[in-house]
Short mmCIF file of C-alpha atoms in Angstrom, two decimals:
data_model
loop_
_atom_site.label_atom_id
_atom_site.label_comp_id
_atom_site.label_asym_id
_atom_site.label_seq_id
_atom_site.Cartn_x
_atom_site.Cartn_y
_atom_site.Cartn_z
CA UNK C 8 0.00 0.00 0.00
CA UNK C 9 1.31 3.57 -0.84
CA UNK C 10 1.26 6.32 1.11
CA UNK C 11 1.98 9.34 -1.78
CA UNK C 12 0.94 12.08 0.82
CA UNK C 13 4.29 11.06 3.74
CA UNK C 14 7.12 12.83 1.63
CA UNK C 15 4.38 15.92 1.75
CA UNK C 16 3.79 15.91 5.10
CA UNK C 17 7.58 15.32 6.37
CA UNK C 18 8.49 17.89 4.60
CA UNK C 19 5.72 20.33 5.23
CA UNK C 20 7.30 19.11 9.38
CA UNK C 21 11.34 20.49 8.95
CA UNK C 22 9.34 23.52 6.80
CA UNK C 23 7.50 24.61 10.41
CA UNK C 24 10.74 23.72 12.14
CA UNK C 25 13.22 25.87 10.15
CA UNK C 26 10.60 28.62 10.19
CA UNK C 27 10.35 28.26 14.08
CA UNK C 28 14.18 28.42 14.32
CA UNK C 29 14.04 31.41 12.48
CA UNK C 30 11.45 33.46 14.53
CA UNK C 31 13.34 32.03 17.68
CA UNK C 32 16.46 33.29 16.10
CA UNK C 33 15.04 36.63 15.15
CA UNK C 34 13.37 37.19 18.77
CA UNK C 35 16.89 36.43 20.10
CA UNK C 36 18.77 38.85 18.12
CA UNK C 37 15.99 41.67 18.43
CA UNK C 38 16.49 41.44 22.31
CA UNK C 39 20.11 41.22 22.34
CA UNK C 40 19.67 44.75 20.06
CA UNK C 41 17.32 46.47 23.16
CA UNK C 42 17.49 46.84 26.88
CA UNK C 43 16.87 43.58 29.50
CA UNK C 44 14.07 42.30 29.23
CA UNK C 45 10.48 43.80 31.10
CA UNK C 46 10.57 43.67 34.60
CA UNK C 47 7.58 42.34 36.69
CA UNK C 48 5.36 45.63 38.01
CA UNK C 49 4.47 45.57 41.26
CA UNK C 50 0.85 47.78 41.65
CA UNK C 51 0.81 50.52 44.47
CA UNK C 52 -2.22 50.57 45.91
CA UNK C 53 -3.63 50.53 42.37
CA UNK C 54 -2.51 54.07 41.52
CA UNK C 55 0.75 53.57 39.71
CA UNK C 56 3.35 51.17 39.15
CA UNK C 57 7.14 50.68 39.97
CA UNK C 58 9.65 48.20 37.80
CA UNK C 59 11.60 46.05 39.85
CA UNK C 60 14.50 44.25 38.38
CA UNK C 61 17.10 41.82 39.11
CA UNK C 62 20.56 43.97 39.80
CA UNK C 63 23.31 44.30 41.73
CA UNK C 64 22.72 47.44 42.91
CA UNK C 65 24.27 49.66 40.23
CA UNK C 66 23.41 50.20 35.94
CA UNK C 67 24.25 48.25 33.52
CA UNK C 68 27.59 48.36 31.64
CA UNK C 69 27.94 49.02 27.77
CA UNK C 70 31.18 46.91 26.57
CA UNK C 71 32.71 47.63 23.74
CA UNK C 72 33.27 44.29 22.12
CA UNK C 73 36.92 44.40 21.00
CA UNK C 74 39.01 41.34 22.40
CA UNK C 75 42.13 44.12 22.94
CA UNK C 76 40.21 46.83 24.77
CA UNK C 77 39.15 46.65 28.45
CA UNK C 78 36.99 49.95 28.63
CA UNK C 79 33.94 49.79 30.01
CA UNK C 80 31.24 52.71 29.13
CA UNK C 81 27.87 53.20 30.95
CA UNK C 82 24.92 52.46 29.03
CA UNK C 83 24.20 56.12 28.78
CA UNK C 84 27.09 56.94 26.57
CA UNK C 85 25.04 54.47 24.12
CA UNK C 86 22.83 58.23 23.24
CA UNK C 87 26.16 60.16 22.07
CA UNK C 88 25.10 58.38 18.64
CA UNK C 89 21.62 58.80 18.72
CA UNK C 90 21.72 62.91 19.68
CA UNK C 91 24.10 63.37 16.27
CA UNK C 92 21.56 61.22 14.52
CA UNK C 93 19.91 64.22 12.37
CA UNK C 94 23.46 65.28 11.42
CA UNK C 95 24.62 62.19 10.46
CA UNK C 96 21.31 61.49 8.57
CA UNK C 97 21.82 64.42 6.20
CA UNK C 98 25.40 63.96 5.50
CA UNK C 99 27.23 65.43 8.59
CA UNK C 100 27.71 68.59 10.54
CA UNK C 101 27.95 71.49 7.94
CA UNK C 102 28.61 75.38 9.09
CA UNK C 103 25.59 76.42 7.91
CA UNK C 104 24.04 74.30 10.75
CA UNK C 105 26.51 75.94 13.06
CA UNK C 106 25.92 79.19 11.70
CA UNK C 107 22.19 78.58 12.72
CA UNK C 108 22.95 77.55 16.16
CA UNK C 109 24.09 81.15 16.67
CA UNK C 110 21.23 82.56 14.46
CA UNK C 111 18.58 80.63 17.17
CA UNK C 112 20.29 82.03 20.21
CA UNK C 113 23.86 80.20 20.98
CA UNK C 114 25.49 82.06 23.80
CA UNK C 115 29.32 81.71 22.65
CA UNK C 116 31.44 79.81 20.54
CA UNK C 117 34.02 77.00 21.31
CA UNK C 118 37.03 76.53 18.44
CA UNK C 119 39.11 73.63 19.47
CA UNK C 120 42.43 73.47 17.37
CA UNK C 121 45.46 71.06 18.09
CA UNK C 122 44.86 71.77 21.86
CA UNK C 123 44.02 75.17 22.23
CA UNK C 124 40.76 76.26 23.47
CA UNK C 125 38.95 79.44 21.61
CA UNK C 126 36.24 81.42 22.41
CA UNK C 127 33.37 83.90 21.01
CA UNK C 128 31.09 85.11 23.44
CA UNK C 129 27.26 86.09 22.17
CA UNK C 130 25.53 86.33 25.29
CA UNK C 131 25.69 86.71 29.28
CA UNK C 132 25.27 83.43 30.56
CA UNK C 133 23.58 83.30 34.13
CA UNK C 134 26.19 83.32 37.06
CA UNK C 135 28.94 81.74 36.05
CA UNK C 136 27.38 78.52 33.93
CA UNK C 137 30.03 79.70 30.83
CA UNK C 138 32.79 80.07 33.17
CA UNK C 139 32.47 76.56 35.15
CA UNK C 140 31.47 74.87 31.44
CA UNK C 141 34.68 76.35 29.57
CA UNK C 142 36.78 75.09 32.66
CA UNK C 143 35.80 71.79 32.88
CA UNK C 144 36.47 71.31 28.83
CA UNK C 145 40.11 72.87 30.04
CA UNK C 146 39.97 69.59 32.17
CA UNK C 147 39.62 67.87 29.27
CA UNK C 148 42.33 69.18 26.94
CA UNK C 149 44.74 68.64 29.99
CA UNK C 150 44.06 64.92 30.09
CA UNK C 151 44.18 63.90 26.46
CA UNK C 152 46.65 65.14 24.24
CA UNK C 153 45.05 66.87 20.35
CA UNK C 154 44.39 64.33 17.62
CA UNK C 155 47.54 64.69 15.49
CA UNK C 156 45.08 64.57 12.26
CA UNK C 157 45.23 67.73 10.50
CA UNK C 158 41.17 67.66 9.46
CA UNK C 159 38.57 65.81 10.96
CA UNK C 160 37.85 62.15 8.93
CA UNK C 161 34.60 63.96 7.50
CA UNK C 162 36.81 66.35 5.96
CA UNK C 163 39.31 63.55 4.57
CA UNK C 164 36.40 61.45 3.13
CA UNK C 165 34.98 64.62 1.17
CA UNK C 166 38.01 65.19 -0.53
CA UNK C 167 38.34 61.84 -1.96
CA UNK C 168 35.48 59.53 -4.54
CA UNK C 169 33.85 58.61 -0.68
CA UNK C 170 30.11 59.28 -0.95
CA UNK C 171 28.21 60.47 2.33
CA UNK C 172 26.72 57.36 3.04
CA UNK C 173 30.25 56.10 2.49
CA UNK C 174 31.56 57.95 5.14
CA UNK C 175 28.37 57.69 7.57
CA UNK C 176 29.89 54.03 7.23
CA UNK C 177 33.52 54.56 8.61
CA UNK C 178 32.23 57.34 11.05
CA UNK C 179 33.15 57.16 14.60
CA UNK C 180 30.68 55.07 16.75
CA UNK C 181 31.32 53.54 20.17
CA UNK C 182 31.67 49.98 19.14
CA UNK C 183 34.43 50.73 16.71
CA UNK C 184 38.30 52.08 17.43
CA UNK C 185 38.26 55.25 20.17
CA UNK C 186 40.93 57.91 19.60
CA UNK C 187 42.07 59.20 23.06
CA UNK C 188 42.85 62.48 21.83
CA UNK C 189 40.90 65.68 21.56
CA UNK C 190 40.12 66.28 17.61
CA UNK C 191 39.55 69.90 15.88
CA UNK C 192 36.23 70.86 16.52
CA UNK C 193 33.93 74.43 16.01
CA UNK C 194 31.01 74.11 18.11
CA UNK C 195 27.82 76.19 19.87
CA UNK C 196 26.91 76.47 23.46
CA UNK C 197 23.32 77.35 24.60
CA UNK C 198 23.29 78.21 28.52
CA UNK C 199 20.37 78.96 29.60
CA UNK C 200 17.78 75.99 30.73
CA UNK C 201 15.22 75.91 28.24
CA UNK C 202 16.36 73.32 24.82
CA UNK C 203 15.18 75.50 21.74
CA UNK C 204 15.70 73.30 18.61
CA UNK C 205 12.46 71.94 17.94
CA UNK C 206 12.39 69.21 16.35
CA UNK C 207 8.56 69.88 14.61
CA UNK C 208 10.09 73.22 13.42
CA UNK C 209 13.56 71.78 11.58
CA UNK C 210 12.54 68.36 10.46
CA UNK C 211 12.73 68.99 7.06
CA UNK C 212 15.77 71.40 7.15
CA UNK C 213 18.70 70.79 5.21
CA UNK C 214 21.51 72.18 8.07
CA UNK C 215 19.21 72.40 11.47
CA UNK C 216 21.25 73.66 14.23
CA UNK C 217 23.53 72.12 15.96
CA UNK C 218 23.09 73.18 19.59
CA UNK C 219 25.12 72.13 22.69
CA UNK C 220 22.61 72.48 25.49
CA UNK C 221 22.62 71.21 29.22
CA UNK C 222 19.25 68.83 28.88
CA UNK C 223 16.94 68.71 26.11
CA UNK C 224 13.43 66.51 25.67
CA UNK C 225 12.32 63.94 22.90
CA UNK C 226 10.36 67.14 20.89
CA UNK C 227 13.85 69.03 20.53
CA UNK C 228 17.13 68.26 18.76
CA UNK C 229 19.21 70.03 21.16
CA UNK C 230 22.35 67.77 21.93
CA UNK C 231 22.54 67.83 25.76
CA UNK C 232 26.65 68.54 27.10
CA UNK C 233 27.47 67.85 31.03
CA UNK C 234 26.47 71.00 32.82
CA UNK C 235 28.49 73.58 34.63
CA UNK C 236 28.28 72.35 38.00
CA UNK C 237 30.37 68.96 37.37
CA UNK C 238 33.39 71.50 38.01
CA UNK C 239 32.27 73.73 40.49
CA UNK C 240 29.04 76.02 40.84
CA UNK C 241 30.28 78.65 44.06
CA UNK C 242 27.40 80.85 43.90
CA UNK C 243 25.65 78.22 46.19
CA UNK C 244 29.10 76.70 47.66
CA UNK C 245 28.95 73.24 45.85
CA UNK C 246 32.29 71.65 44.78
CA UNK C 247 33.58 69.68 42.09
CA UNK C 248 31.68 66.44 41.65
CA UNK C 249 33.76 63.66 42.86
CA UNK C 250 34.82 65.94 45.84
CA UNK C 251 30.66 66.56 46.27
CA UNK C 252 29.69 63.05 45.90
CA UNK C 253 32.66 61.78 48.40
CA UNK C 254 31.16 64.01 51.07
CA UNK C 255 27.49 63.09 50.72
CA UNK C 256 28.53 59.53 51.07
CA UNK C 257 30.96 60.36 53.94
CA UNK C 258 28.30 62.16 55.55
CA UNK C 259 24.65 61.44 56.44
CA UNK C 260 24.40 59.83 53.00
CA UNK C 261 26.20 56.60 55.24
CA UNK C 262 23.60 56.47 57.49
CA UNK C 263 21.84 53.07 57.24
CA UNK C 264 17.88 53.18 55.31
CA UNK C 265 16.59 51.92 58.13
CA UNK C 266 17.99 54.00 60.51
CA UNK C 267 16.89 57.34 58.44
CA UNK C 268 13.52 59.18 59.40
CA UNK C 269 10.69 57.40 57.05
CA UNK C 270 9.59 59.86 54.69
CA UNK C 271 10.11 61.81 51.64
CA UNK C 272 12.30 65.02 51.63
CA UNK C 273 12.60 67.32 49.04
CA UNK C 274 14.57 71.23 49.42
CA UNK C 275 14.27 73.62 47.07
CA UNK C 276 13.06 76.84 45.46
CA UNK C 277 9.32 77.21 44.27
CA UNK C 278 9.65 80.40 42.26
CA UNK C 279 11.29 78.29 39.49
CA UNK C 280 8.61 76.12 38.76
CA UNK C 281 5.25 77.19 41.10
CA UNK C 282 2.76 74.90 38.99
CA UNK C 283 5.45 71.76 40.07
CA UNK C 284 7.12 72.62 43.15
CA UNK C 285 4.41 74.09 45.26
CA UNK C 286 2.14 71.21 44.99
CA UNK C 287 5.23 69.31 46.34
CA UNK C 288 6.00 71.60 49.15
CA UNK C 289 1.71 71.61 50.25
CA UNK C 290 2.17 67.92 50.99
CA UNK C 291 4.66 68.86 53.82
CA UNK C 292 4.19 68.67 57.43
CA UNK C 293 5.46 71.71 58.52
CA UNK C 294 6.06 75.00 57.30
CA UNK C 295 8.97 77.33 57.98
CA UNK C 296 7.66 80.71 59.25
CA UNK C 297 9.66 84.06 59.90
CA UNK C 298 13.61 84.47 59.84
CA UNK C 299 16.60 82.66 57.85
CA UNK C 300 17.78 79.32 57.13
CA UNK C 301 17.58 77.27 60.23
CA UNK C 302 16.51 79.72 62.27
CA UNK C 303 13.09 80.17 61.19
CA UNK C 304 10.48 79.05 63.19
CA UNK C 305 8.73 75.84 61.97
CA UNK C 306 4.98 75.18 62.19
CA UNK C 307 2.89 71.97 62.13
CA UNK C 308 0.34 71.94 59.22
CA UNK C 309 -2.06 69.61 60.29
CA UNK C 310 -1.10 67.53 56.69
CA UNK C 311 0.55 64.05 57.40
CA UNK C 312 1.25 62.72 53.74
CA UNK C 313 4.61 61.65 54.47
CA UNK C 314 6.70 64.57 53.24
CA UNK C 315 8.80 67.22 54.67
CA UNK C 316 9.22 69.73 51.57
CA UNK C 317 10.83 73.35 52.17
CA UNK C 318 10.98 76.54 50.17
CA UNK C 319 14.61 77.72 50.68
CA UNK C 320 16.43 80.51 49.01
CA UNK C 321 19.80 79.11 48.43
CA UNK C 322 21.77 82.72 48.18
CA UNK C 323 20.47 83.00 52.11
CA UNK C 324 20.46 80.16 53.48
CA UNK C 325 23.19 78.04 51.66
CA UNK C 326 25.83 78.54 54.95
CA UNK C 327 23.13 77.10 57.19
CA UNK C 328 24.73 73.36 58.22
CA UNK C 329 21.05 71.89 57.29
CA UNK C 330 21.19 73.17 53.56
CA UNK C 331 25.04 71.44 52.87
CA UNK C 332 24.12 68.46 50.99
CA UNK C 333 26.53 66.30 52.59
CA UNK C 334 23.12 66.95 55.24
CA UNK C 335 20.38 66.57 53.42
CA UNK C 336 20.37 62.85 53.40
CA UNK C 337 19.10 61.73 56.86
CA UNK C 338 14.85 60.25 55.13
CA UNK C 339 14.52 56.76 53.70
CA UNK C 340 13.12 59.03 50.24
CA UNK C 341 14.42 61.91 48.20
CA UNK C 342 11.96 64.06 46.11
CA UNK C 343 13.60 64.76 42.82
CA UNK C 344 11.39 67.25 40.93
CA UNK C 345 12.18 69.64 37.71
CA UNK C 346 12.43 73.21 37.94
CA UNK C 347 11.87 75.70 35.38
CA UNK C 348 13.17 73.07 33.13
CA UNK C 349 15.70 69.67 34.45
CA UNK C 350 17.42 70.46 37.58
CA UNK C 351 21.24 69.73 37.98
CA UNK C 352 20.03 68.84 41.85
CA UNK C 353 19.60 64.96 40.34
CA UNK C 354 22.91 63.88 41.14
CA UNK C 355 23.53 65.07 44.65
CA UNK C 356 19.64 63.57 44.93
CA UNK C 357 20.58 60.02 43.80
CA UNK C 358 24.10 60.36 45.84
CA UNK C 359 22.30 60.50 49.15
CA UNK C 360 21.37 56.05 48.91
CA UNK C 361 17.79 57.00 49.69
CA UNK C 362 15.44 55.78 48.07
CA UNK C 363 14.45 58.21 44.79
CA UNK C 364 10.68 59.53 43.85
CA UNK C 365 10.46 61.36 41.02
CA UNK C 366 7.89 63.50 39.42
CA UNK C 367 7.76 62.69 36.34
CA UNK C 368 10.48 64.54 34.41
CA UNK C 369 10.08 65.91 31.06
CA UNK C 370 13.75 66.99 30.24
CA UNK C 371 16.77 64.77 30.47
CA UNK C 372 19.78 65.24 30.70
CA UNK C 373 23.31 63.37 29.13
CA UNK C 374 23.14 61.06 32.17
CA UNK C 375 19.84 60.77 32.97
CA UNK C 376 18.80 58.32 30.30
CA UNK C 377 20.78 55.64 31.84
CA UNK C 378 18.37 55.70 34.72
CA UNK C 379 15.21 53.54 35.03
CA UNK C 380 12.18 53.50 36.51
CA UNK C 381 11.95 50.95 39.45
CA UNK C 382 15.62 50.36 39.37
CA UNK C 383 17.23 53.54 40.12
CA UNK C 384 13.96 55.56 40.96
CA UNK C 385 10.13 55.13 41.25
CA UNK C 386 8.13 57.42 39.67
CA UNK C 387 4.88 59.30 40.53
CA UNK C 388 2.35 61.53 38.45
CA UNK C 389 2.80 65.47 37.70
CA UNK C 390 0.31 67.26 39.84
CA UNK C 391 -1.78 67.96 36.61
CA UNK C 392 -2.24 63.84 36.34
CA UNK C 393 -3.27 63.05 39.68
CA UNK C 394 -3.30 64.28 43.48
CA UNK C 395 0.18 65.12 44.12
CA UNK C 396 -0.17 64.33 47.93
CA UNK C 397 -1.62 61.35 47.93
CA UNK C 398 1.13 59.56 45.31
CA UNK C 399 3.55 60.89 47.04
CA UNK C 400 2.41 58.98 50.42
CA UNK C 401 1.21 56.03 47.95
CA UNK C 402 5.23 55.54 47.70
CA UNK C 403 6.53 56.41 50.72
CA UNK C 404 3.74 53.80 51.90
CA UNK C 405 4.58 51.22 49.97
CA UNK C 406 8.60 51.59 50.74
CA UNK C 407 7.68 51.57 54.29
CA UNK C 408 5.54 48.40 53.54
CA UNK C 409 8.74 46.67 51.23
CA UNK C 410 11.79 48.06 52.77
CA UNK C 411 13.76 45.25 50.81
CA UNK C 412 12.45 46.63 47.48
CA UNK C 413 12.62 50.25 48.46
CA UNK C 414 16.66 49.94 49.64
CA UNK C 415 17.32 47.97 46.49
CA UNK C 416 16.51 50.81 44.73
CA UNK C 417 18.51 53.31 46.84
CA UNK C 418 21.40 51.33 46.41
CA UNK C 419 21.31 51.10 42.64
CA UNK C 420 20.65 54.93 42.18
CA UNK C 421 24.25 55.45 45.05
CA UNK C 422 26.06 52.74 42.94
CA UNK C 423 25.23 54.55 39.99
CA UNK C 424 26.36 57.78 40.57
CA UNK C 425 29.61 56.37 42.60
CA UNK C 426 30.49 53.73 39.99
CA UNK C 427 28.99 55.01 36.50
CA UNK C 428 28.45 58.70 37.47
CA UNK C 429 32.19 59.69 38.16
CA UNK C 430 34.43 62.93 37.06
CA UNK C 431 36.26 60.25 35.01
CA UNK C 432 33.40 58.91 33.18
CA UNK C 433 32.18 62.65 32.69
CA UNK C 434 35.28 63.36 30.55
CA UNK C 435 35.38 60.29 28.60
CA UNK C 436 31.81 61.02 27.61
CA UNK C 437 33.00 64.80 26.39
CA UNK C 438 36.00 62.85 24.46
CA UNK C 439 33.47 60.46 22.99
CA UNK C 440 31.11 62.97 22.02
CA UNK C 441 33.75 65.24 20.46
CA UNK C 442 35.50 62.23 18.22
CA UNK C 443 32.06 61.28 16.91
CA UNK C 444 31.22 65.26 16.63
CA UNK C 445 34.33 65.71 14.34
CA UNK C 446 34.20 62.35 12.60
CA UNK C 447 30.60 64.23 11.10
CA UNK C 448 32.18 67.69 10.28
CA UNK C 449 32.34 68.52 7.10
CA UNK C 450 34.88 71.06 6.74
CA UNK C 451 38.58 71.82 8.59
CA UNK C 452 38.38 73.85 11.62
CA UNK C 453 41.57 74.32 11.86
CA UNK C 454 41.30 76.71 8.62
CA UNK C 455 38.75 78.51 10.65
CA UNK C 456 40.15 82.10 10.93
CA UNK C 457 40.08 82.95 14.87
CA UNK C 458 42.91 85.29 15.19
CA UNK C 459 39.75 87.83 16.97
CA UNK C 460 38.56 84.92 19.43
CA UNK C 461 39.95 84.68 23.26
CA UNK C 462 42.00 82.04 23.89
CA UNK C 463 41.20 80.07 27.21
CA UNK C 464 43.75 78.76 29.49
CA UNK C 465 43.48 78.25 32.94
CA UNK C 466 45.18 81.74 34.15
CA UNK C 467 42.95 84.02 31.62
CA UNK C 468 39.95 81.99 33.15
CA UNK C 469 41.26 82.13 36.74
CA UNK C 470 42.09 85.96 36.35
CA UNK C 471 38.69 86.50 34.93
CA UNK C 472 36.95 84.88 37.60
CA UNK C 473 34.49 86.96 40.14
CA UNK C 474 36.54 87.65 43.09
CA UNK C 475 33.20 88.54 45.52
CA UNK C 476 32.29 84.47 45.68
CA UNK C 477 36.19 83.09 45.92
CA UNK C 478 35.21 81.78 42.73
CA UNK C 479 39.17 80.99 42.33
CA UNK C 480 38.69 78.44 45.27
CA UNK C 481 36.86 76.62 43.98
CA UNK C 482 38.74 76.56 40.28
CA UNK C 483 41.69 75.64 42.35
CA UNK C 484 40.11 72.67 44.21
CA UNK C 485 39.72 70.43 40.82
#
């Protein structure tokens, strides 16, 4: 008896299997491609939802995955590529987008030329954000040595039969070789807090600006640059960052989460952002009446939410001992909300190994992208999206209620600013960003004529520096 229908059917059986293989195979490479996996969510109370995932307490690593090289780069250096995506989309970085970066509002000019640091000021930045930014890229050029390159490799690939796509192709990227030198490089600073470059506005532009800003949000193309206070911001008496992180962990930041009072602190000033901060400070407890800094008289408020928010002015009260940040880490929760747009406040917040609760941030920063939801923070609802009060108690409740959860998350956000978040990493980010910056120029700025510009070292920017806040002090102390 025959059976014409069994060569049909076996085969029709390693068809499903070699598809299966392949959708198995595909599924395997598209994670491998993305983050880990979705965490489990735990509900709180029903009213929102944190992430918890298996770590060990700090981010996760991005490895480049040469066999010779031993450098590993936090996961947030992964966006370097991803900000100069528009640029690298229409060919590279030309002037004209440069020249339109000042045209939008850039506030000076940085010309970086076998070493030497140039500058064009537009604009008066606030305090002294230009000062503090153009010093800590002075850091920089004292660590690495130029690029001996004469032009950028944009430059070198338009001069030969390379096409742009070509070029896109050999570009700089993070999993290829890293030059450990500073290249040429013409670029705009922005230094005020709002991004401006938005992205509805320049889609379709042939050279949109090219804007170095200090945070920026998923509607703008401003490319966000470490902000000022990483070296030093005197006005309110806050040091270097490794020197500022060192002492918050020296200090109350090293007292135990069970041992610190059990409830959500957050210090700050509400003038910046009234329609987010001062629903945050109504949740508190108590209210500071007449006088200055600690010695203003504080008054119950009949509210018990869980929170003890202040209004402070920093310029008065920063020499009180309770406004150092080295002693603002004594509750089990720290309240990290944005001001008039992100706050640099983040990292001292995430230094203190309490347990972080944001409200929801709409800016980000270059660092902040590394950070998740439910591993290095929970999250809770802008005041427009719910009662602001009553999610801020839903999570200091439920940390209370899962101390084992709640301290796993404190000690991912302290691991990550003490093992991923460090003056070291800072730098290497700058040198990362700059050698993919000037693998996308497309021209030489070394032909740039800046015979008018200033030249920054560190005595013109020392001299310069405002004697009335020992300013100097704290350029000295890096």
């Amino acid at each position: 008896m025959k059976f014409p229908l069994i060569p049909v059917l076996v085969a029709c059986f390693f068809a499903v299997l070699f598809l299966q293989w392949l959708l198995l195979d595909n599924t395997l490479s598209t994670s491998r491609s993305q983050r880990p996996p979705s965490p489990d969510a735990i509900e709180i109370n029903g009213s929102f939802s944190l992430l918890l995932e298996g770590t060990n307490g700090g981010g996760s690593f991005y490895r480049k995955p040469q066999d010779n090289q031993e450098e590993n780069f936090p996961e947030y250096f992964r966006f370097i590529e991803e900000d100069l995506r528009p640029w690298r989309e229409r060919g590279g970085i030309t002037q004209e987008a440069l020249a339109n970066a000042r045209a939008i509002g850039a506030s000076f000019r940085v010309l970086i030329v076998k070493g030497e640091l140039f500058v064009e000021h537009y604009a008066e930045c606030y305090q002294t954000r230009a000062l503090f930014t153009l010093w800590g890229i002075l850091q920089l050029l004292r660590r690495y040595p130029p690029c001996r390159a004469a032009a950028p490799r944009a430059a070198a690939a338009i001069n030969s039969s390379s096409t742009a796509a070509e070029y896109r192709v050999r570009g700089t990227d993070l999993t290829g070789d890293v030059s450990w030198c500073v290249p040429d490089v013409d670029l705009m600073f922005e230094c005020h807090d709002w991004p401006l470059v938005e992205r509805a506005v320049h889609a379709g532009a042939t050279h949109p600006p090219l804007l170095l800003k200090y945070c920026s949000t998923p509607r703008h193309m401003d490319v966000v640059w470490p902000d000022w206070s990483f070296w030093g911001w005197p006005e309110v008496r806050i040091r270097e960052w490794d020197t500022t992180r060192n002492l918050i962990r020296e200090g109350t930041g090293s007292i135990p989460w069970r041992d610190r009072i059990p409830r959500a602190h957050w210090k700050g000033t509400t003038w910046v952002a009234p329609g987010l901060r001062k629903p945050v400070v109504d949740c508190s407890s108590q209210r500071r009446g007449e006088g200055v800094g600690d010695s203003k008289e504080v008054k119950e408020t009949g509210n018990d939410w869980g929170v003890d928010a202040w209004d402070t002015n920093w310029v008065h009260e920063i020499s009180e001992e309770s406004t150092r940040l080295e002693n603002q880490c004594k509750h089990r929760y720290k309240i990290y909300v944005e001001g008039s747009a992100w706050s640099c406040s983040l990292k001292y917040i995430l230094a203190c190994a309490s347990t972080p609760i944001f409200v929801k941030p709409a800016y980000f920063d270059f660092v902040s992208r590394g950070l998740r939801n439910g591993t290095h923070f929970i999250e809770v609802p802008l005041p427009s999206e719910g009662p602001m009060c009553a999610n801020l108690k839903r999570a200091v409740d439920w940390g209370n209620g899962h101390p084992d959860e709640a301290m796993r998350v404190a000690a991912a956000s302290s691991n990550f600013v003490q093992n991923e978040l460090t003056m070291d990493n800072v730098h290497k980010y700058m040198l990362l960003f700059l050698n993919q910056y000037a693998s996308l120029q497309l021209f030489d700025p070394s032909q740039l004529p800046h015979e008018g510009m200033e030249v920054a070292t560190v005595e013109s920017l020392t001299i310069s520096a405002p004697k009335e806040i020992n300013c100097v002090e704290y350029l000295r102390s890096y």
